[in-house]
Backbone as a printed PyTorch tensor [residue, N CA C, xyz], in Angstrom:
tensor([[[  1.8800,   5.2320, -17.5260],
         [  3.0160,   4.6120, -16.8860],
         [  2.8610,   3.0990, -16.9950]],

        [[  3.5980,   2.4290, -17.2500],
         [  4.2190,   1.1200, -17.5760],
         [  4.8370,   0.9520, -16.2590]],

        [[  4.6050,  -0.0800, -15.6260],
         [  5.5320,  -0.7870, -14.2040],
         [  4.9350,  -2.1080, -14.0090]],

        [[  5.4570,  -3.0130, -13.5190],
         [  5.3040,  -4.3390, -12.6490],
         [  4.4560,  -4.3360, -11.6590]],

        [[  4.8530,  -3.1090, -10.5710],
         [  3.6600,  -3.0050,  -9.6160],
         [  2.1280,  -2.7910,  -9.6330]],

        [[  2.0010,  -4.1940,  -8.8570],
         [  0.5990,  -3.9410,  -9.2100],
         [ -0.2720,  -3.1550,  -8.8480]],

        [[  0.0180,  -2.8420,  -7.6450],
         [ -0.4840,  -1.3140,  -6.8440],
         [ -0.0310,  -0.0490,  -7.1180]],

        [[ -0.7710,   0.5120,  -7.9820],
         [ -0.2390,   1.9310,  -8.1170],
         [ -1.4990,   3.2180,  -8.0280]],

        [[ -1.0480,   3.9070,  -6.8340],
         [ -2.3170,   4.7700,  -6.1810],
         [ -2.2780,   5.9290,  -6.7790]],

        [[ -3.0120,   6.6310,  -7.4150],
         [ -2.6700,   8.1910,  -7.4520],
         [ -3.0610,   8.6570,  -6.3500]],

        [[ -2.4850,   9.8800,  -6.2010],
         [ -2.3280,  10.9020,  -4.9000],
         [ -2.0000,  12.2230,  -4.5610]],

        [[ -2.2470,  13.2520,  -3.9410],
         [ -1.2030,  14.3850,  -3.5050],
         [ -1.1490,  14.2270,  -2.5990]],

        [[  0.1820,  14.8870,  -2.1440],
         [  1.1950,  15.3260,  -1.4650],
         [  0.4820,  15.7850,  -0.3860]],

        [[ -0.0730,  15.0610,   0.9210],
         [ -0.4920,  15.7990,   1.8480],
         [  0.2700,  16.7890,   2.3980]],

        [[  1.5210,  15.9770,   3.1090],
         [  2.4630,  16.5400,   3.8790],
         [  3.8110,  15.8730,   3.9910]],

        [[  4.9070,  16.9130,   4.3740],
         [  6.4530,  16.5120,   4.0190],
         [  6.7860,  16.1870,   5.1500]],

        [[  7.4040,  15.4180,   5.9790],
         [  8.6490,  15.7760,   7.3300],
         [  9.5650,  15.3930,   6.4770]],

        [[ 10.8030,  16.0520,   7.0590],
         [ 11.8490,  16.3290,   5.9190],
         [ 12.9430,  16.0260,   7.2110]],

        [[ 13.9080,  15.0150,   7.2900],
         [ 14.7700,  14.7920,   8.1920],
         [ 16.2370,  14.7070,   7.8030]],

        [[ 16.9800,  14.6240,   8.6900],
         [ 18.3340,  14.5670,   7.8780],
         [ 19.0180,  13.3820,   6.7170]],

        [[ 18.8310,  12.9320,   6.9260],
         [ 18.7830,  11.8470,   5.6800],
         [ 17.5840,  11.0800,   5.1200]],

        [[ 16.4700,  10.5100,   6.1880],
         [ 14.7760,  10.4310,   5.2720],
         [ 13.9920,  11.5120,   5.5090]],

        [[ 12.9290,  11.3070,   4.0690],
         [ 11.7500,  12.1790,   4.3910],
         [ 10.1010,  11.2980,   4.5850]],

        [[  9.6800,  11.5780,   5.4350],
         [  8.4010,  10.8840,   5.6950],
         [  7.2970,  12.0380,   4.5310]],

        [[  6.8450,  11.1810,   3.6690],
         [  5.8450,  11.8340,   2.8650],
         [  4.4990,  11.3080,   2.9890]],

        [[  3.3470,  11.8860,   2.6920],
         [  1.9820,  11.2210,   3.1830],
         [  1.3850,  11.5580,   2.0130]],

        [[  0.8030,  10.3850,   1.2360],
         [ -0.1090,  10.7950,   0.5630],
         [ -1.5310,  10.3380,   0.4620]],

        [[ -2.4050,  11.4340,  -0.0940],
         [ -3.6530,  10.9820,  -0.1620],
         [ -4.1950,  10.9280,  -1.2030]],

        [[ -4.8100,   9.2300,  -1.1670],
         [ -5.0520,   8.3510,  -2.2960],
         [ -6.9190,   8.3970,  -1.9950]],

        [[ -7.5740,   9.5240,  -1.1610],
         [ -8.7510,   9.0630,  -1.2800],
         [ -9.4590,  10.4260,  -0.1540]],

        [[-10.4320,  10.5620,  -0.0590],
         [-10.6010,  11.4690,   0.8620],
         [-10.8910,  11.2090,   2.2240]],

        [[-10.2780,   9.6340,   3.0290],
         [ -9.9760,   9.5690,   4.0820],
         [ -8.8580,   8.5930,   4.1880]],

        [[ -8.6330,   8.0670,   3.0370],
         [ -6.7600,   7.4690,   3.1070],
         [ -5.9070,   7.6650,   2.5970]],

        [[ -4.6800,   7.5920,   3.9770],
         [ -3.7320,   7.9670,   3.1270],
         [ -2.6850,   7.4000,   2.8610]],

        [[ -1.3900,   6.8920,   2.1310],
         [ -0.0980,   6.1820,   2.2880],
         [  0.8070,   6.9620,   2.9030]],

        [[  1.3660,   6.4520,   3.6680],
         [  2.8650,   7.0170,   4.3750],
         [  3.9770,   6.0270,   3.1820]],

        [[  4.9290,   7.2180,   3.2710],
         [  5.9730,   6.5450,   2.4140],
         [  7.4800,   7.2770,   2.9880]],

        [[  8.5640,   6.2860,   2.7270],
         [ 10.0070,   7.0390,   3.4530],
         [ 10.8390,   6.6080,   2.5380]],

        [[ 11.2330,   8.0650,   2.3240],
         [ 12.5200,   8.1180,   1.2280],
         [ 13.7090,   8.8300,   1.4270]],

        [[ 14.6570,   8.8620,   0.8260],
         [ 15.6620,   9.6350,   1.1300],
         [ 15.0680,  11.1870,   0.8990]],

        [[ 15.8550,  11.7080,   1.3680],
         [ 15.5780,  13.5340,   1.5870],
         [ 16.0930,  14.0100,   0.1500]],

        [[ 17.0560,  13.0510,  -0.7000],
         [ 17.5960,  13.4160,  -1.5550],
         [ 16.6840,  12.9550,  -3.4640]],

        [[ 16.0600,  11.6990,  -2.3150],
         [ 14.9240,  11.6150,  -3.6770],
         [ 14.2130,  12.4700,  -3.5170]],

        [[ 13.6730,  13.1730,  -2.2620],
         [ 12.6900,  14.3540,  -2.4950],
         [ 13.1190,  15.5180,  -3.3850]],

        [[ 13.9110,  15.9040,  -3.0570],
         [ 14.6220,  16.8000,  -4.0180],
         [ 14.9520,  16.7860,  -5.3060]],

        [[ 15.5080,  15.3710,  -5.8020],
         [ 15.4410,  14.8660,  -7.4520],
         [ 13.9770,  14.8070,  -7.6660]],

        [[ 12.8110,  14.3610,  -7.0450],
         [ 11.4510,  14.3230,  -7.9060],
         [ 11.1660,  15.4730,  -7.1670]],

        [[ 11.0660,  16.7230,  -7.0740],
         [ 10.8660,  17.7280,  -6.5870],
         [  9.9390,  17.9340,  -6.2210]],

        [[  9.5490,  17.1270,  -5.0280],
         [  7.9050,  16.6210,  -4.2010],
         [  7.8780,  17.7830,  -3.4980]],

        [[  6.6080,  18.3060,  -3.1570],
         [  6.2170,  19.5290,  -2.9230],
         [  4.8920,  19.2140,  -2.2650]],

        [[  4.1910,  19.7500,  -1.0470],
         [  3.1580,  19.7220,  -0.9250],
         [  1.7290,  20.2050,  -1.5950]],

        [[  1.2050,  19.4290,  -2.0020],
         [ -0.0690,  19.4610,  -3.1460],
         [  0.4670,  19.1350,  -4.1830]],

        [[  1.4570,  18.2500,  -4.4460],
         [  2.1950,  17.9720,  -5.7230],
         [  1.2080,  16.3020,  -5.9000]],

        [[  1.0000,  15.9360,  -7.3220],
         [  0.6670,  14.9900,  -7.7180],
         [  1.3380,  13.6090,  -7.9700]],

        [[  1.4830,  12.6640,  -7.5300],
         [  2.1410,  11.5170,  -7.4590],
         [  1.8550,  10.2530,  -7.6980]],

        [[  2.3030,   9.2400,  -7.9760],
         [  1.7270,   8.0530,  -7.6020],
         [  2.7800,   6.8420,  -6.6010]],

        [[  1.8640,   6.4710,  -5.2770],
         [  2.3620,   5.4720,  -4.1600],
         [  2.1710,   3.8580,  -5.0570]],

        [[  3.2850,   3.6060,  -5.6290],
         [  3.5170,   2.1550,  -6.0400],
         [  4.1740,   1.2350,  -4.9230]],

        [[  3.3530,   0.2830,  -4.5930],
         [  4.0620,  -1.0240,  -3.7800],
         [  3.6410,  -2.5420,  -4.3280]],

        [[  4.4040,  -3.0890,  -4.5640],
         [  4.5530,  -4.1000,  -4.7800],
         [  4.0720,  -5.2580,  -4.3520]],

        [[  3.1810,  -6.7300,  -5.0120],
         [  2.0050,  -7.1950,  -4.1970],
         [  2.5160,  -8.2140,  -3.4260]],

        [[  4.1490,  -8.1440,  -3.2180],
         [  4.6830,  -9.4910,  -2.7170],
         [  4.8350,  -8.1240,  -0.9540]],

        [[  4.9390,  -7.1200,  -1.3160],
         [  5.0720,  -6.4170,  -0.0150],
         [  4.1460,  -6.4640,   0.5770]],

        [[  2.4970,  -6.4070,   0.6560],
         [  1.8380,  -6.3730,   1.7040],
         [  1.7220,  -7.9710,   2.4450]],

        [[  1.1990,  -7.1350,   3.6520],
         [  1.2960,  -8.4400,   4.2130],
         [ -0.7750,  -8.6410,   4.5070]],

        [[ -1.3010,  -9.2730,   4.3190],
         [ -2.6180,  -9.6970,   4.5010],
         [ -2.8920,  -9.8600,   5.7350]],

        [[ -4.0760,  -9.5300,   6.6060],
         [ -4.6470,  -9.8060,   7.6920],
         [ -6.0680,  -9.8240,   8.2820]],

        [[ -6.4330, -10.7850,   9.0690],
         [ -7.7840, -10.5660,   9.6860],
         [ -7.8840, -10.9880,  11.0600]],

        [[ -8.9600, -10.6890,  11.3170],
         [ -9.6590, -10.4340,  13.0620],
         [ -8.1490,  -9.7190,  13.5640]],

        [[ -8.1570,  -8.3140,  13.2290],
         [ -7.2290,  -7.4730,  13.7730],
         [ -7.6340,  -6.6750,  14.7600]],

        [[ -9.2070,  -6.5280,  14.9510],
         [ -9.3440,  -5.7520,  16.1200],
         [ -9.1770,  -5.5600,  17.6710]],

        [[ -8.4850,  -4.7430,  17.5980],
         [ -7.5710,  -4.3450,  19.1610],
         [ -6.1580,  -4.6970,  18.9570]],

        [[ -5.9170,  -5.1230,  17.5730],
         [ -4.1910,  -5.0790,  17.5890],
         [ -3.4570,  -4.3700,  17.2070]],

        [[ -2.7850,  -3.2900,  17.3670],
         [ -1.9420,  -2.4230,  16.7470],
         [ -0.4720,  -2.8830,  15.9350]],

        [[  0.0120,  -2.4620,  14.8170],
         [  1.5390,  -3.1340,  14.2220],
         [  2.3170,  -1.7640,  13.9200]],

        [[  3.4520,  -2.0670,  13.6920],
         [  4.0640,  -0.7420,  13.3950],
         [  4.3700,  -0.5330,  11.9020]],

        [[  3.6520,  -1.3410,  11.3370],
         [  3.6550,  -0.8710,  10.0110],
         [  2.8850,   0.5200,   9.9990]],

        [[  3.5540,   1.4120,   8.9450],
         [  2.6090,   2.7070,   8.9140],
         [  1.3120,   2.4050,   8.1070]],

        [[  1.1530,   1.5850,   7.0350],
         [  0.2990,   1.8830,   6.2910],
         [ -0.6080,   0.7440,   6.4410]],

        [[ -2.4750,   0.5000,   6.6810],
         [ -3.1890,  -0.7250,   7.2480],
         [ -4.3050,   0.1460,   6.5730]],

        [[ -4.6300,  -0.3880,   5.3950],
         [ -5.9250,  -0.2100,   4.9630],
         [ -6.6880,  -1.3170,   5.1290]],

        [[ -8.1640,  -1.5720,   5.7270],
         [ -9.1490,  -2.3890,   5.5430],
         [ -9.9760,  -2.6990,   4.5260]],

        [[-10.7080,  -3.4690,   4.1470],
         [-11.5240,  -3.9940,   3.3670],
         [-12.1430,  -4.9120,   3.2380]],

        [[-12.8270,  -5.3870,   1.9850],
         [-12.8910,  -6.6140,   1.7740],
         [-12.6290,  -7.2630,   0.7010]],

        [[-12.2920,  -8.8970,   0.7140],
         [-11.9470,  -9.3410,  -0.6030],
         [-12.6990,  -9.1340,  -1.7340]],

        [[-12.1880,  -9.2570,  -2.8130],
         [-13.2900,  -9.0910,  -3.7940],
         [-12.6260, -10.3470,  -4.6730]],

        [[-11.2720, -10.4410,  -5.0450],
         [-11.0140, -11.6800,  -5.8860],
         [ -9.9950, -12.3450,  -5.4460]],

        [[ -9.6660, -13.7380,  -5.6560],
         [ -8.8370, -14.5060,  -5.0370],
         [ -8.5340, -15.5250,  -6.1840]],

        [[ -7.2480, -15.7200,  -6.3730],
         [ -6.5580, -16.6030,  -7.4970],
         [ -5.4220, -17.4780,  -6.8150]],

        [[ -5.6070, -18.9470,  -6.6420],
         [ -4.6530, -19.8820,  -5.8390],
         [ -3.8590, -20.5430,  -6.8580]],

        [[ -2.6450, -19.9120,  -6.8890],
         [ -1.6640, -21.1750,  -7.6250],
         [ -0.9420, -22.2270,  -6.9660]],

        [[ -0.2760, -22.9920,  -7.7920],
         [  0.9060, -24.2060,  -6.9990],
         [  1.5320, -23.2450,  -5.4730]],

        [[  1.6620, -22.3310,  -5.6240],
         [  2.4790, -21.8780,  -4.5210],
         [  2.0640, -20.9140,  -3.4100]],

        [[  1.6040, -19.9840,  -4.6060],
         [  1.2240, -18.6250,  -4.0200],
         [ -0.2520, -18.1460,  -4.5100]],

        [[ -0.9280, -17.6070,  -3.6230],
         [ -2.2610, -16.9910,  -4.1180],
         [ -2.1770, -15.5870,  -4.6140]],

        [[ -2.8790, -14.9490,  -5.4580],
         [ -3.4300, -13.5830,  -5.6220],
         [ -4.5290, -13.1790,  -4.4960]],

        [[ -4.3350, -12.1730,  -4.0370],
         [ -5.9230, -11.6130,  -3.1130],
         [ -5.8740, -10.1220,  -3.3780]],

        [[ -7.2760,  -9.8790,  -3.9990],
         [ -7.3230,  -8.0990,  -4.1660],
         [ -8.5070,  -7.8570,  -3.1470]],

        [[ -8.2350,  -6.7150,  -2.7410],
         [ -9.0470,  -6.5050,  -1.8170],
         [ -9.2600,  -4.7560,  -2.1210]],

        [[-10.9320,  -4.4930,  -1.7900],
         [-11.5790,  -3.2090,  -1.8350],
         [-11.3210,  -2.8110,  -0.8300]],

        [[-10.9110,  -1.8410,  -1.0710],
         [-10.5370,  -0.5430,   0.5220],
         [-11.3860,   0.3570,   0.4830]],

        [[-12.1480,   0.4970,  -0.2640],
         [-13.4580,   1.7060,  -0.6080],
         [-12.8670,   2.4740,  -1.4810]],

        [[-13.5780,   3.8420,  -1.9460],
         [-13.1750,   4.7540,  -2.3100],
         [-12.5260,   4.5480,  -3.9890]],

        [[-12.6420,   3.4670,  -4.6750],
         [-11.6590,   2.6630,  -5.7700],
         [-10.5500,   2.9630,  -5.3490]],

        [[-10.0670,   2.5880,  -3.9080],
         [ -9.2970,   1.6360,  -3.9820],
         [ -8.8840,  -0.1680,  -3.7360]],

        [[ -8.3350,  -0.6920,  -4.8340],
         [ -8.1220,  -2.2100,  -4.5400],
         [ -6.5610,  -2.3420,  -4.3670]],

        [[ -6.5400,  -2.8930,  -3.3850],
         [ -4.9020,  -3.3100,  -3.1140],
         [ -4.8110,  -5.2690,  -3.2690]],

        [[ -3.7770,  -5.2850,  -4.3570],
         [ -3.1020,  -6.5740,  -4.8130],
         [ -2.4210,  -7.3760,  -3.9670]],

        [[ -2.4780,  -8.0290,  -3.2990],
         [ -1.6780,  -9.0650,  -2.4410],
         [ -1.2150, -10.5300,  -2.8660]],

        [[  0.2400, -10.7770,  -2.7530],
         [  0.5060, -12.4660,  -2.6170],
         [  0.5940, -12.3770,  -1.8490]],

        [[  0.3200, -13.8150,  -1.8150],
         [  0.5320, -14.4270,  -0.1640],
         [  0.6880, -16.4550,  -0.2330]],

        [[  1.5130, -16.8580,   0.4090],
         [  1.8120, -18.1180,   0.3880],
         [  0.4380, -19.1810,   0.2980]],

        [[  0.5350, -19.8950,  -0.2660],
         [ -1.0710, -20.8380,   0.6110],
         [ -1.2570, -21.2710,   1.2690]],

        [[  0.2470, -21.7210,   2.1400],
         [ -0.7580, -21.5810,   3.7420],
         [ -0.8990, -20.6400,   4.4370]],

        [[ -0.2980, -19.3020,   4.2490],
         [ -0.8370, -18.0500,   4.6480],
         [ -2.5200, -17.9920,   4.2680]],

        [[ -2.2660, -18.2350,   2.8170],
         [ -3.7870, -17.6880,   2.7310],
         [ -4.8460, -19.0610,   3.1480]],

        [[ -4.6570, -20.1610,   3.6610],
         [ -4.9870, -21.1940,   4.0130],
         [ -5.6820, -20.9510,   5.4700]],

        [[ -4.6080, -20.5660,   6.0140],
         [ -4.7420, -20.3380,   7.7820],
         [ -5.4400, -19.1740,   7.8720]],

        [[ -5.7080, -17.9760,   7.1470],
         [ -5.9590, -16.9320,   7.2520],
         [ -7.9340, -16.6010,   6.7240]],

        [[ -8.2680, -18.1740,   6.2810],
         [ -9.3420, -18.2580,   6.2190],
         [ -9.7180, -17.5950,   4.4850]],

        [[ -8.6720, -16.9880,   3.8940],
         [ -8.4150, -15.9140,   2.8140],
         [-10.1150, -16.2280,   2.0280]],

        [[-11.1540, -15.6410,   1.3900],
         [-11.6700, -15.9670,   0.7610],
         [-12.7730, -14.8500,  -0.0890]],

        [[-13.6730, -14.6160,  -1.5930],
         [-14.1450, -13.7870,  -1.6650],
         [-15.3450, -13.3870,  -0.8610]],

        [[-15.2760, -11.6880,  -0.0560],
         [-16.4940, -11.4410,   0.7950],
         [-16.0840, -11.2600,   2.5080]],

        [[-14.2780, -12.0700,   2.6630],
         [-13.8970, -11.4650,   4.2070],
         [-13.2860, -10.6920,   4.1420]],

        [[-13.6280,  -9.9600,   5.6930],
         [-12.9660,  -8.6750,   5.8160],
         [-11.1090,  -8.8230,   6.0780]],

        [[-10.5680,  -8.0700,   5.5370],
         [ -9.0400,  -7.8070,   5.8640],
         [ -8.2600,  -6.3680,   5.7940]],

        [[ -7.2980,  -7.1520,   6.1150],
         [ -6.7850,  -5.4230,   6.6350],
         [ -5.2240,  -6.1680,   5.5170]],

        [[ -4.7200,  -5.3260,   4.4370],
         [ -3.4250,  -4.5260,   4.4550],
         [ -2.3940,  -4.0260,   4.9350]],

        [[ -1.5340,  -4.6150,   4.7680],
         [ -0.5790,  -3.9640,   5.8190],
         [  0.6240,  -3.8880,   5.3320]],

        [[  1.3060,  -2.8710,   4.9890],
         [  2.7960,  -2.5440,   4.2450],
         [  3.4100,  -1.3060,   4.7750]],

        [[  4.4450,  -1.6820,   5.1450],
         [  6.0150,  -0.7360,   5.7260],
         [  5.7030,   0.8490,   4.7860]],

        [[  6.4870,   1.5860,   5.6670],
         [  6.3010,   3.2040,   4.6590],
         [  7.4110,   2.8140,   3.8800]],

        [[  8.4910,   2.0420,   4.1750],
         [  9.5530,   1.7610,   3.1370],
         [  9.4980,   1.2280,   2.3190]],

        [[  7.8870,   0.2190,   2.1270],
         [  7.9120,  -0.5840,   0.3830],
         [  7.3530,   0.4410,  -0.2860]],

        [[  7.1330,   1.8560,   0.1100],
         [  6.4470,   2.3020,  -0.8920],
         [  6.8450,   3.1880,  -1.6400]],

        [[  7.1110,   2.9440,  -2.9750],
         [  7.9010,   3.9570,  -4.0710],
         [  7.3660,   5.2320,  -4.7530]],

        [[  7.6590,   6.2090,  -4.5450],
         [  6.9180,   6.8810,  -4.9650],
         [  7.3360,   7.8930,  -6.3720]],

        [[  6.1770,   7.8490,  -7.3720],
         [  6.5210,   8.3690,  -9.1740],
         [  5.7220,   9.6580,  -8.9180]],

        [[  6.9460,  10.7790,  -9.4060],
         [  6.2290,  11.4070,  -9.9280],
         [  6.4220,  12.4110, -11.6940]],

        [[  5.4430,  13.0180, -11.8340],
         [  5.6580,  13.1420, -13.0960],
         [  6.8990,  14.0090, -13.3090]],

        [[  7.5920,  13.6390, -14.9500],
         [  8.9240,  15.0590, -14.9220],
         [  8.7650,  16.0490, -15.5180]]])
C-alpha cells in the first residue's frame, strides 16, 4: 500500500459496536494495544469488516496531538498510546517527533515549535499520543 499517512498500523478486528449510523471498531495493533476507530456503519459494510478480519488503522501525523507529564489526567480522546521519543526533526515551522510505543510500534507526530518548544519535546522523553477515534481511517484489503 502506497499512502501519505505516515502512521499505518496493521491489525485485527478486535471488536464491532455497530450503531445506527457509526460503528465503533477496535483494533489490535499489538498484544496489549489497541486503536479505537469510528466510521460510518455503511463503510463497515462496503469494506466488509468482520471480527478477526485484518486491517490497517492509518492516521495522519498532523492528527495526533503530543503530550507529557500526563499522569492523573484523563482526555476524551479514545486513543493515548505512551512512549518514548526516539527521533525528532525541527523545521522553519513545524517539527517531526516519532515516538516508540513498544511492541514496533512508532507513531509519527507534527507538531508546531512552540508546541514542541514548551513541551520540552526531545530524543529519550517520555510522551503520550493522543488522537480522536475519528482521525482514524481504516484499509482493508479487497
Amino acid at each position: 500500500m502506497k499512502i501519505s499517512a505516515r502512521n499505518q498500523f496493521p491489525g485485527k478486528i478486535k471488536f464491532i459496536r455497530t450503531g445506527a449510523v457509526n460503528d465503533e471498531i477496535v483494533i489490535s495493533i499489538s498484544p496489549d494495544q489497541d486503536i479505537v476507530a469510528i466510521i460510518t456503519e455503511s463503510s463497515t459494510q462496503n469494506l466488509r469488516l468482520t471480527e478477526g478480519a485484518e486491517v490497517f488503522a492509518l492516521i495522519k501525523a498532523s492528527s495526533i496531538v503530543m503530550a507529557t507529564d500526563v499522569d492523573g489526567l484523563v482526555f476524551s480522546a479514545r486513543n493515548q498510546l505512551t512512549g518514548t521519543i526516539t527521533e525528532v526533526s525541527k523545521g522553519a515551522v513545524n517539527s517531526e517527533v516519532v515516538m516508540d510505543a513498544g511492541n514496533n510500534v512508532k507513531i509519527s507526530a507534527v507538531v508546531t515549535n512552540t508546541s514542541f518548544d514548551n513541551l520540552g519535546l526531545a530524543t529519550g522523553v517520555k510522551a503520550t499520543a493522543i488522537f480522536k477515534a475519528s482521525s482514524v481511517i481504516v484499509a482493508a484489503k479487497a
